[in-house]
mmCIF file of C-alpha atoms in Angstrom:
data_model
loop_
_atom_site.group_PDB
_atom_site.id
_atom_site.type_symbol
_atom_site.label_atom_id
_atom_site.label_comp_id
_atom_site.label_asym_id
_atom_site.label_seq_id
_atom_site.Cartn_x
_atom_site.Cartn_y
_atom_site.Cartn_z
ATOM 1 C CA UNK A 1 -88.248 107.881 -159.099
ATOM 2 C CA UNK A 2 -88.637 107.443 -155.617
ATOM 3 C CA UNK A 3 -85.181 105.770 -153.883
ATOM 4 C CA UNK A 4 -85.745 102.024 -152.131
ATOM 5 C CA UNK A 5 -84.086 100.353 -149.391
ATOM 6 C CA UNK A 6 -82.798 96.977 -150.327
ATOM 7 C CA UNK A 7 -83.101 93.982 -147.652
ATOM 8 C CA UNK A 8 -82.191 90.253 -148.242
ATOM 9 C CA UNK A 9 -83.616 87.827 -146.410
ATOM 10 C CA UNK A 10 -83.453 84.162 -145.947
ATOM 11 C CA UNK A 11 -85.370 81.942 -148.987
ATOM 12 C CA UNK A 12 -86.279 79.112 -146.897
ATOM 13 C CA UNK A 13 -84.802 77.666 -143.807
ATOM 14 C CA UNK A 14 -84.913 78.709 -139.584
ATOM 15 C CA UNK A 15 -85.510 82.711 -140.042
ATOM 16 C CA UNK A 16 -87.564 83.031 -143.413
ATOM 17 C CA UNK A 17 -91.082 82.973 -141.312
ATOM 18 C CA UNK A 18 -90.080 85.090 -138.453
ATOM 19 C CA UNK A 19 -88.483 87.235 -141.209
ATOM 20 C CA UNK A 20 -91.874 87.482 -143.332
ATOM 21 C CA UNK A 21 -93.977 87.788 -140.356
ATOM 22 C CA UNK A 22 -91.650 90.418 -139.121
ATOM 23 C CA UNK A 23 -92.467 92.487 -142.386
ATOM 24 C CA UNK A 24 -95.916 92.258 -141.866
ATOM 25 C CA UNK A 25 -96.299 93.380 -138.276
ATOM 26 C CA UNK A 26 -94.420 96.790 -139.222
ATOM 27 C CA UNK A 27 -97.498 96.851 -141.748
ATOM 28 C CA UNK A 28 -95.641 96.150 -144.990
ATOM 29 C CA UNK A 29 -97.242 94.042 -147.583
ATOM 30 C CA UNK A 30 -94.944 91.483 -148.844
ATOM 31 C CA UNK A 31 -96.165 89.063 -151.777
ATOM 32 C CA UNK A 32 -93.543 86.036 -152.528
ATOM 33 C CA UNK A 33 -94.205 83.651 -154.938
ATOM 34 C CA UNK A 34 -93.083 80.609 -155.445
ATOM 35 C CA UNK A 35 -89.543 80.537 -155.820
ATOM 36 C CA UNK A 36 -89.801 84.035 -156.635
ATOM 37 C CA UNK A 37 -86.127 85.494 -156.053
ATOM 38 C CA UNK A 38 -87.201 89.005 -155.423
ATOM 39 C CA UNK A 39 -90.158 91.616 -155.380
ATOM 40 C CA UNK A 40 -91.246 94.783 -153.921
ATOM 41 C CA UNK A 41 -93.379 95.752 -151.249
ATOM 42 C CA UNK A 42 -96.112 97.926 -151.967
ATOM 43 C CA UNK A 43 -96.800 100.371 -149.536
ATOM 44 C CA UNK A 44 -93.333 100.920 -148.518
ATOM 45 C CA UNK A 45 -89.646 102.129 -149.982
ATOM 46 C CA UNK A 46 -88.514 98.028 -150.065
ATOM 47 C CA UNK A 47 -86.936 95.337 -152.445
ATOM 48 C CA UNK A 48 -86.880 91.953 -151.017
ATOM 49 C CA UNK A 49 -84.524 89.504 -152.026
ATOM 50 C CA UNK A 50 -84.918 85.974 -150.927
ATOM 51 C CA UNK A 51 -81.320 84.612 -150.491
ATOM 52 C CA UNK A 52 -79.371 81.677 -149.128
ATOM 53 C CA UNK A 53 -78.759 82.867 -145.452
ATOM 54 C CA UNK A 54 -74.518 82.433 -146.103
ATOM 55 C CA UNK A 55 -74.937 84.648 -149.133
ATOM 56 C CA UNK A 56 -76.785 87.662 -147.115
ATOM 57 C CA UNK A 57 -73.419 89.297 -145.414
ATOM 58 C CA UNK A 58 -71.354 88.996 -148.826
ATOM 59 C CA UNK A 59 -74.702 90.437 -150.804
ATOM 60 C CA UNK A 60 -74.885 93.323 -147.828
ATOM 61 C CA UNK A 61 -71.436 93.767 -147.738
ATOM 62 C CA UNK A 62 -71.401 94.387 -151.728
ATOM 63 C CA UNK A 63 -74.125 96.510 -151.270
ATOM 64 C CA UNK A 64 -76.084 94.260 -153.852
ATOM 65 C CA UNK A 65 -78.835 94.505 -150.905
ATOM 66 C CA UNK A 66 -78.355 97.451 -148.359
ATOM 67 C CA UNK A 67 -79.560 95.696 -145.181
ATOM 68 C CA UNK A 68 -80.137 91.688 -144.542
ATOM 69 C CA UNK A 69 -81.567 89.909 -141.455
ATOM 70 C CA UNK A 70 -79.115 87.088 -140.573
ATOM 71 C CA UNK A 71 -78.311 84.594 -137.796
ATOM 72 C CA UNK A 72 -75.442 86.212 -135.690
ATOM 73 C CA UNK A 73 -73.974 82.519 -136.551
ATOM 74 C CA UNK A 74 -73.705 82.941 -139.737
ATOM 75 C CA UNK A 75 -72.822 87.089 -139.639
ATOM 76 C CA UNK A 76 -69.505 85.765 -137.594
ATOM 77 C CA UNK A 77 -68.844 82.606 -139.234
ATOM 78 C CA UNK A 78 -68.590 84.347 -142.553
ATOM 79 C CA UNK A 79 -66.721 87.858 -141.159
ATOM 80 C CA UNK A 80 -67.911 90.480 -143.482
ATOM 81 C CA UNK A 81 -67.734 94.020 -143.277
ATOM 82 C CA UNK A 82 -71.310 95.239 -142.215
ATOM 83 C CA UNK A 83 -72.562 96.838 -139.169
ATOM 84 C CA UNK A 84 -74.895 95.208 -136.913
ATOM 85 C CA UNK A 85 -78.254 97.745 -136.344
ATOM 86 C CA UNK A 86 -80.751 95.495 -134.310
ATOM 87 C CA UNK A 87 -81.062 91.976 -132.840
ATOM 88 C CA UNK A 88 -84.234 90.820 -134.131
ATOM 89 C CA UNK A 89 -85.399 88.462 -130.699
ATOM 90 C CA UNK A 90 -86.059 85.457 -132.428
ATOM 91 C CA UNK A 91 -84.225 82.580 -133.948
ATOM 92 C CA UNK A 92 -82.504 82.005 -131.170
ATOM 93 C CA UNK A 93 -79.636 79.373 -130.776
ATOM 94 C CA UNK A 94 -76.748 78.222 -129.466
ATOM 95 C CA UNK A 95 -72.991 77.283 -131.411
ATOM 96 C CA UNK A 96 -72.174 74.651 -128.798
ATOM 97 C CA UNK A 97 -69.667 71.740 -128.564
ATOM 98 C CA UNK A 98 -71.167 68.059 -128.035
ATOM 99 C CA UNK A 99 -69.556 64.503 -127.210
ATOM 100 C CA UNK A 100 -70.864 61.237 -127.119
ATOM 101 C CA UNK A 101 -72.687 60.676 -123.517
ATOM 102 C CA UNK A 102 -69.990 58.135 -122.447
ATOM 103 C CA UNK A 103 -67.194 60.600 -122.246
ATOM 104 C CA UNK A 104 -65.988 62.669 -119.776
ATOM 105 C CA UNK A 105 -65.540 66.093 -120.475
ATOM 106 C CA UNK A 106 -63.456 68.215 -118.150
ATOM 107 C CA UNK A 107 -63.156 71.326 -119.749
ATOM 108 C CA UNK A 108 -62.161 72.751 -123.389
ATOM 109 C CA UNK A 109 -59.037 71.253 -122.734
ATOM 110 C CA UNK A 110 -60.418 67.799 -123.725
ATOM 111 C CA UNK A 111 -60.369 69.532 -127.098
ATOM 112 C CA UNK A 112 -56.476 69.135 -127.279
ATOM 113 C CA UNK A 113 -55.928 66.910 -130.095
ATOM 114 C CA UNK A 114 -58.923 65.719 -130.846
ATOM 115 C CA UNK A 115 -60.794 65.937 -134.378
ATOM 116 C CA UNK A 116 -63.530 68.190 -134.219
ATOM 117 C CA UNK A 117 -66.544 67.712 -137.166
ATOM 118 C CA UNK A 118 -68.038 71.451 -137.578
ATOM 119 C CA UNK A 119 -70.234 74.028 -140.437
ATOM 120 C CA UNK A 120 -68.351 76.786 -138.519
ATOM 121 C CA UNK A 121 -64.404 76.462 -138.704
ATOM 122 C CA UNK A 122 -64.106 80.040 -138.236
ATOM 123 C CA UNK A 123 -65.886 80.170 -135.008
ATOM 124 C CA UNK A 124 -64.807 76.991 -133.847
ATOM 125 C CA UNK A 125 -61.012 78.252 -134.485
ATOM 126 C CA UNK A 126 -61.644 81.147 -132.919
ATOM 127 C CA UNK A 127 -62.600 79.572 -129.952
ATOM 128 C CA UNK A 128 -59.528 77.054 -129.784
ATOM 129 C CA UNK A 129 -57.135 80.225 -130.482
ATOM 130 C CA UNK A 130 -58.830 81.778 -127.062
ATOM 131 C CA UNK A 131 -58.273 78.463 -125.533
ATOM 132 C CA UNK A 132 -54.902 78.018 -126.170
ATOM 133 C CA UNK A 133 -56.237 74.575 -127.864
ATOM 134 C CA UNK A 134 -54.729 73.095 -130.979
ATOM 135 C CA UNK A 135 -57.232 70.497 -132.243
ATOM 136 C CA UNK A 136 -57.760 69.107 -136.250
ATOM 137 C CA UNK A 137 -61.412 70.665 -137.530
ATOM 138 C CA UNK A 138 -63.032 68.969 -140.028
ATOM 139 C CA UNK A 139 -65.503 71.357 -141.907
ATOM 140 C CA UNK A 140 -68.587 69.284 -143.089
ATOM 141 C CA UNK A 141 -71.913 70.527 -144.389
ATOM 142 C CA UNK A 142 -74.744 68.666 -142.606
ATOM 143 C CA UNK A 143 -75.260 65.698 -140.598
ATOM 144 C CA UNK A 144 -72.555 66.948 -138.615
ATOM 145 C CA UNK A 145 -74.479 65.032 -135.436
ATOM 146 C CA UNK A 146 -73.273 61.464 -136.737
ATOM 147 C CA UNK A 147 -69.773 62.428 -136.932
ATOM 148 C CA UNK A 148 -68.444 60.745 -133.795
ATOM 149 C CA UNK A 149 -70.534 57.726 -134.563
ATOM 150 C CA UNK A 150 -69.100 56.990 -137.978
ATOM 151 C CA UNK A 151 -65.283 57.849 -136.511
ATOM 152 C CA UNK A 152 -64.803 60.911 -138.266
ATOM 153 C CA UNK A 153 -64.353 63.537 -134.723
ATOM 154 C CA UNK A 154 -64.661 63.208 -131.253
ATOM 155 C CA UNK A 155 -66.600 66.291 -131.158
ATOM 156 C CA UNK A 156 -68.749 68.173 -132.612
ATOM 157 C CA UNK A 157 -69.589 72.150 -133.060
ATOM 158 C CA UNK A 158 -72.963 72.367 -134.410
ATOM 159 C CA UNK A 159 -76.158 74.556 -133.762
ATOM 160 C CA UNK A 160 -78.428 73.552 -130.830
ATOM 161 C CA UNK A 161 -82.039 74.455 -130.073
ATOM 162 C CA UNK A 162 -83.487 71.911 -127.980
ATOM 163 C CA UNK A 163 -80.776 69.261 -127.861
ATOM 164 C CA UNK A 164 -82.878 66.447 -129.542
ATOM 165 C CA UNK A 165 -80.966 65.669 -132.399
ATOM 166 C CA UNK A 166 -77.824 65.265 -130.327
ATOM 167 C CA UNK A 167 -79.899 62.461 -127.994
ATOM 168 C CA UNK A 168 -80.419 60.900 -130.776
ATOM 169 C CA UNK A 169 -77.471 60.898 -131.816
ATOM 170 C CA UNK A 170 -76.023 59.543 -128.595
ATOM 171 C CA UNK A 171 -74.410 62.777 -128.080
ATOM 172 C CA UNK A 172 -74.459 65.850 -124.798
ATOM 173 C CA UNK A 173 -74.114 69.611 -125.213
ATOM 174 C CA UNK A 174 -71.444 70.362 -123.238
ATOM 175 C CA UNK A 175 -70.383 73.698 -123.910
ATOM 176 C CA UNK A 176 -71.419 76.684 -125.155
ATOM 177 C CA UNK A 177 -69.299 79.217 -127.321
ATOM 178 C CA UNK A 178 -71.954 81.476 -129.329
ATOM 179 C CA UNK A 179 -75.641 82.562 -128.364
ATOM 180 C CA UNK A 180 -77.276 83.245 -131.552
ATOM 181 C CA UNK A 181 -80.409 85.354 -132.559
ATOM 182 C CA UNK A 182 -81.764 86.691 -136.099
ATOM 183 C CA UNK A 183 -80.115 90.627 -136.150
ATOM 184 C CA UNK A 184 -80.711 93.083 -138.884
ATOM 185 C CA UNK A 185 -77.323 93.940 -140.806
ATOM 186 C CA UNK A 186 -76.561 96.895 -143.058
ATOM 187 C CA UNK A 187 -74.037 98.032 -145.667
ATOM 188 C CA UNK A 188 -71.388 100.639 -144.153
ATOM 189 C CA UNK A 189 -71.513 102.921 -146.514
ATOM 190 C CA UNK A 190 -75.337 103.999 -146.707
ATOM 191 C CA UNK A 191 -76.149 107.140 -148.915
ATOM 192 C CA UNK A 192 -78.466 109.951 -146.696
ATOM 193 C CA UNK A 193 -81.518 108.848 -148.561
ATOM 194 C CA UNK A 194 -81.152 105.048 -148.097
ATOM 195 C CA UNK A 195 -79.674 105.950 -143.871
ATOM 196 C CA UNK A 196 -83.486 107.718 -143.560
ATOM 197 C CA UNK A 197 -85.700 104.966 -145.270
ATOM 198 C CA UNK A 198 -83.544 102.905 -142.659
ATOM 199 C CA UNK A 199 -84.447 104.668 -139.551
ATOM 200 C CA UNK A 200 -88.889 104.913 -140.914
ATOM 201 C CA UNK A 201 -87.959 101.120 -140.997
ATOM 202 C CA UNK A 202 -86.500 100.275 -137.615
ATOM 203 C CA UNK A 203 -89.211 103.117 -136.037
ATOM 204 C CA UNK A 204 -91.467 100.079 -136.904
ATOM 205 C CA UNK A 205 -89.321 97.208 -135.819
ATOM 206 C CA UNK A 206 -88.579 98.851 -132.545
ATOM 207 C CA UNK A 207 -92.325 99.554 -132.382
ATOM 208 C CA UNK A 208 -93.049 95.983 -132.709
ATOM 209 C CA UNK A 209 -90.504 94.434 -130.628
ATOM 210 C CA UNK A 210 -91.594 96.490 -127.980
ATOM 211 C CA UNK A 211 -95.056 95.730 -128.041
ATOM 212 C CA UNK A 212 -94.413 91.753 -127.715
ATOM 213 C CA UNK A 213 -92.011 92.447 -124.568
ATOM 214 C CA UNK A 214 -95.069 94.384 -122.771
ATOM 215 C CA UNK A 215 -98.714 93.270 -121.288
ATOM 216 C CA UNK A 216 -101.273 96.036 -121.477
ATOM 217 C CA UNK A 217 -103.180 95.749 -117.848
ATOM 218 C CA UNK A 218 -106.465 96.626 -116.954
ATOM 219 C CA UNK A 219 -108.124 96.164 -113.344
ATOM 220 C CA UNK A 220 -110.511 96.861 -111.060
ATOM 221 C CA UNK A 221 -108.752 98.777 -107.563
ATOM 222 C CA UNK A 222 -110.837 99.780 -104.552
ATOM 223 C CA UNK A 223 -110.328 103.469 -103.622
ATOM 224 C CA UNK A 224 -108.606 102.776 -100.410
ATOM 225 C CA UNK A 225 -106.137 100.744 -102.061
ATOM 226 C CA UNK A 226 -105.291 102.858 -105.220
ATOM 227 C CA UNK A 227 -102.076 104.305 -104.394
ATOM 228 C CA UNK A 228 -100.606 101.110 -103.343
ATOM 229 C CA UNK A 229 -101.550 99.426 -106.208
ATOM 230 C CA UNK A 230 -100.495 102.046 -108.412
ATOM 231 C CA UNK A 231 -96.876 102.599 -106.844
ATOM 232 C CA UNK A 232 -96.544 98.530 -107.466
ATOM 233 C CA UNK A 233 -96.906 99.395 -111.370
ATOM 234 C CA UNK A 234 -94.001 100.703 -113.770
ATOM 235 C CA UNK A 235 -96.041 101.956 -116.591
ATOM 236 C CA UNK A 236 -94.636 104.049 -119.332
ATOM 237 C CA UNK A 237 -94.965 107.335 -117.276
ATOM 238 C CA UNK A 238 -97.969 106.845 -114.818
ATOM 239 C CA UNK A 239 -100.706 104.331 -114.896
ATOM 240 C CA UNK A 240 -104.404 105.756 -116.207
ATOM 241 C CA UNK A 241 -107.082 105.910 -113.794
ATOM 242 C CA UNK A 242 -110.670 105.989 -114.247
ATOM 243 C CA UNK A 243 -113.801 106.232 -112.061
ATOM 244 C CA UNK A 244 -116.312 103.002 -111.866
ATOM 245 C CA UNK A 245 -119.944 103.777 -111.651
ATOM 246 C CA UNK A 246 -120.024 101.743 -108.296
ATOM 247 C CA UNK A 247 -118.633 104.059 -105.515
ATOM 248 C CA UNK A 248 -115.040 103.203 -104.061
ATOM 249 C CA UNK A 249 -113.940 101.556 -106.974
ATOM 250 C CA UNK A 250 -111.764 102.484 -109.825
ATOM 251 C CA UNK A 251 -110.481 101.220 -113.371
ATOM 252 C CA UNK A 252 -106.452 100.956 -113.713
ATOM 253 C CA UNK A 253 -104.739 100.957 -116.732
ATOM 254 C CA UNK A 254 -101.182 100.223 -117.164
ATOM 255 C CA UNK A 255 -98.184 98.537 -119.042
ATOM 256 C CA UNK A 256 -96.293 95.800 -117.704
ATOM 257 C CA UNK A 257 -93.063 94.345 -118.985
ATOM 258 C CA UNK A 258 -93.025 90.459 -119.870
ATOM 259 C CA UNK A 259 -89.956 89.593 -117.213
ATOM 260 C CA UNK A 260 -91.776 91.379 -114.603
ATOM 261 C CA UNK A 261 -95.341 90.117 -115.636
ATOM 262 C CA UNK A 262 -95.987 86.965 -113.283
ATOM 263 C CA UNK A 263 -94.444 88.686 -109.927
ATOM 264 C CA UNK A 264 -96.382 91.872 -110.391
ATOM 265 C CA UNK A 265 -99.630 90.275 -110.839
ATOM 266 C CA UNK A 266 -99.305 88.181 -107.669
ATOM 267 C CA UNK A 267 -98.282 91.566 -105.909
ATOM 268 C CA UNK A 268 -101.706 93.619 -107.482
ATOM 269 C CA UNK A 269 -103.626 91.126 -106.408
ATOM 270 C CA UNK A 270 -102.261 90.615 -102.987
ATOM 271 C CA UNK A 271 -102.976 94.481 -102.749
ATOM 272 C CA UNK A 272 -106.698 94.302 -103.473
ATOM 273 C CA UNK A 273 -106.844 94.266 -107.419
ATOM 274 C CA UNK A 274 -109.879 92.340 -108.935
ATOM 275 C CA UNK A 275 -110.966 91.683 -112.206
ATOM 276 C CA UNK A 276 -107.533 91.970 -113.575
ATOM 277 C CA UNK A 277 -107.579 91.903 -118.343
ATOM 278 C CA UNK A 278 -104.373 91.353 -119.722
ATOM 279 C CA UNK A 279 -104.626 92.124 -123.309
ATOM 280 C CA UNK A 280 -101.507 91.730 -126.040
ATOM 281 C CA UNK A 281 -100.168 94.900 -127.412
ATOM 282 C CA UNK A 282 -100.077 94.904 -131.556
ATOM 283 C CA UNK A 283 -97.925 97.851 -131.378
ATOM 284 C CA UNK A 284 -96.283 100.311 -129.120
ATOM 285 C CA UNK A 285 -94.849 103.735 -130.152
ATOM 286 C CA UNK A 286 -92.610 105.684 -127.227
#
């Protein structure tokens, strides 16, 4: 009977799509049902189990599932013994501390004291303990936002994306203590079998995450201008180069990162590129 690779992944909540959609760009065919627990995919080595995200480091840990995808969040707040393998690239957050907009903060020093209204004790005491801060943490689940308005804390430690709630809430960000994204997580102690149906798994991860950081490039380049244009592009190796029919001209094709996408394209066509195509990359194998 052929050996699978466990992974646990959130049942509903902030990375369950990116998770799902993540399977199916490395070309494996997930089918959940509804409130269907687990299942298998079927043209790959892979149980899925569909978890509560604070459950996935304990489940990894006890090697009930052998790898997980998890906020880093929750991977700290909860402090289990598994090894971090990949950061995914998306859910991405921040762990930050928030006041109400009339106060003045000056510092994590305006900490001292105060009652602080948090889903993360852990990380928020780890924080003080750096600080040299002794403060009174009050560990609620949810709602945490409406904790300074109902007297409860004078702060907050809560998960931010784009600071809306906490407007609403007549609250500010005012410090950051964790960046957060979605990382794969496995158990330590991985037989050979599972460690290799792990590696065929994050050759397609890798392959996908690198395709959505890059811009495949194609454009027009007048002969007298080729090697300029050329020595502006990175490429994997060199870019490919192809005669046009009309005399002069020639056909460039190329890779371009995402963070050097907008600057390089103004610099091509400052150095006589035309007709520049920017198509998406599905996948990209090094």
């Amino acid at each position: 009977m052929q050996q699978k690779l466990k992974i646990a992944i959130q049942k509903s909540g902030r990375l369950y799509e990116d998770s799902v959609k993540l399977l199916k760009d490395c070309g494996i065919d997930v089918k959940n049902g509804i409130n269907k627990l687990k299942t298998e995919a079927e043209n790959f080595p892979l149980e899925i189990y569909f978890l509560r995200d604070d459950d996935i480091p304990q489940y990894v840990e006890d090697a009930v599932a052998d790898i997980g995808i998890v906020g880093e969040n929750v991977l700290y707040e909860k402090n289990k013994k598994v090894d971090v393998v990949e950061k995914l690239g998306f859910g991405k957050c921040r762990l930050s501390i928030a006041v109400s907009r009339g106060e003045q903060y000056s510092g994590p020093a305006y900490l001292q004291g105060k009652r602080i209204a948090t889903t993360y004790p852990v990380l928020v005491q780890r924080f003080l303990d750096e600080q040299g801060i002794r403060a009174e943490i009050h560990e609620i689940s949810g709602s945490v936002e409406i904790a300074p308005g109902i007297g409860l804390a004078e702060a907050i430690v809560d998960l931010v994306s784009s600071g809306s709630t906490l407007f609403m809430n007549g609250l500010k960000e005012v410090e950051t203590i964790l960046r957060s994204e979605a990382v794969l997580v496995r158990n330590k102690s991985l037989d050979e079998e599972q460690l290799k149906l792990l590696d065929r798994f994050l050759f397609r991860i890798r392959a996908v995450k690198k395709a959505k950081n890059n811009k495949y490039v194609l454009m027009n380049a007048p002969t007298d201008k080729l090697q300029d244009i050329i020595a502006l592009l990175p490429g994997m190796k060199s870019p490919t180069v192809l005669p046009l029919a009309e005399p002069g001209w020639s056909s460039v094709h190329s890779v371009i990162s995402e963070n050097q996408f907008w600057d390089i394209i103004e610099q091509l066509k400052a150095a006589g590129a035309q007709g520049i195509l920017v198509v998406p990359i599905e996948k990209m194998i090094l």
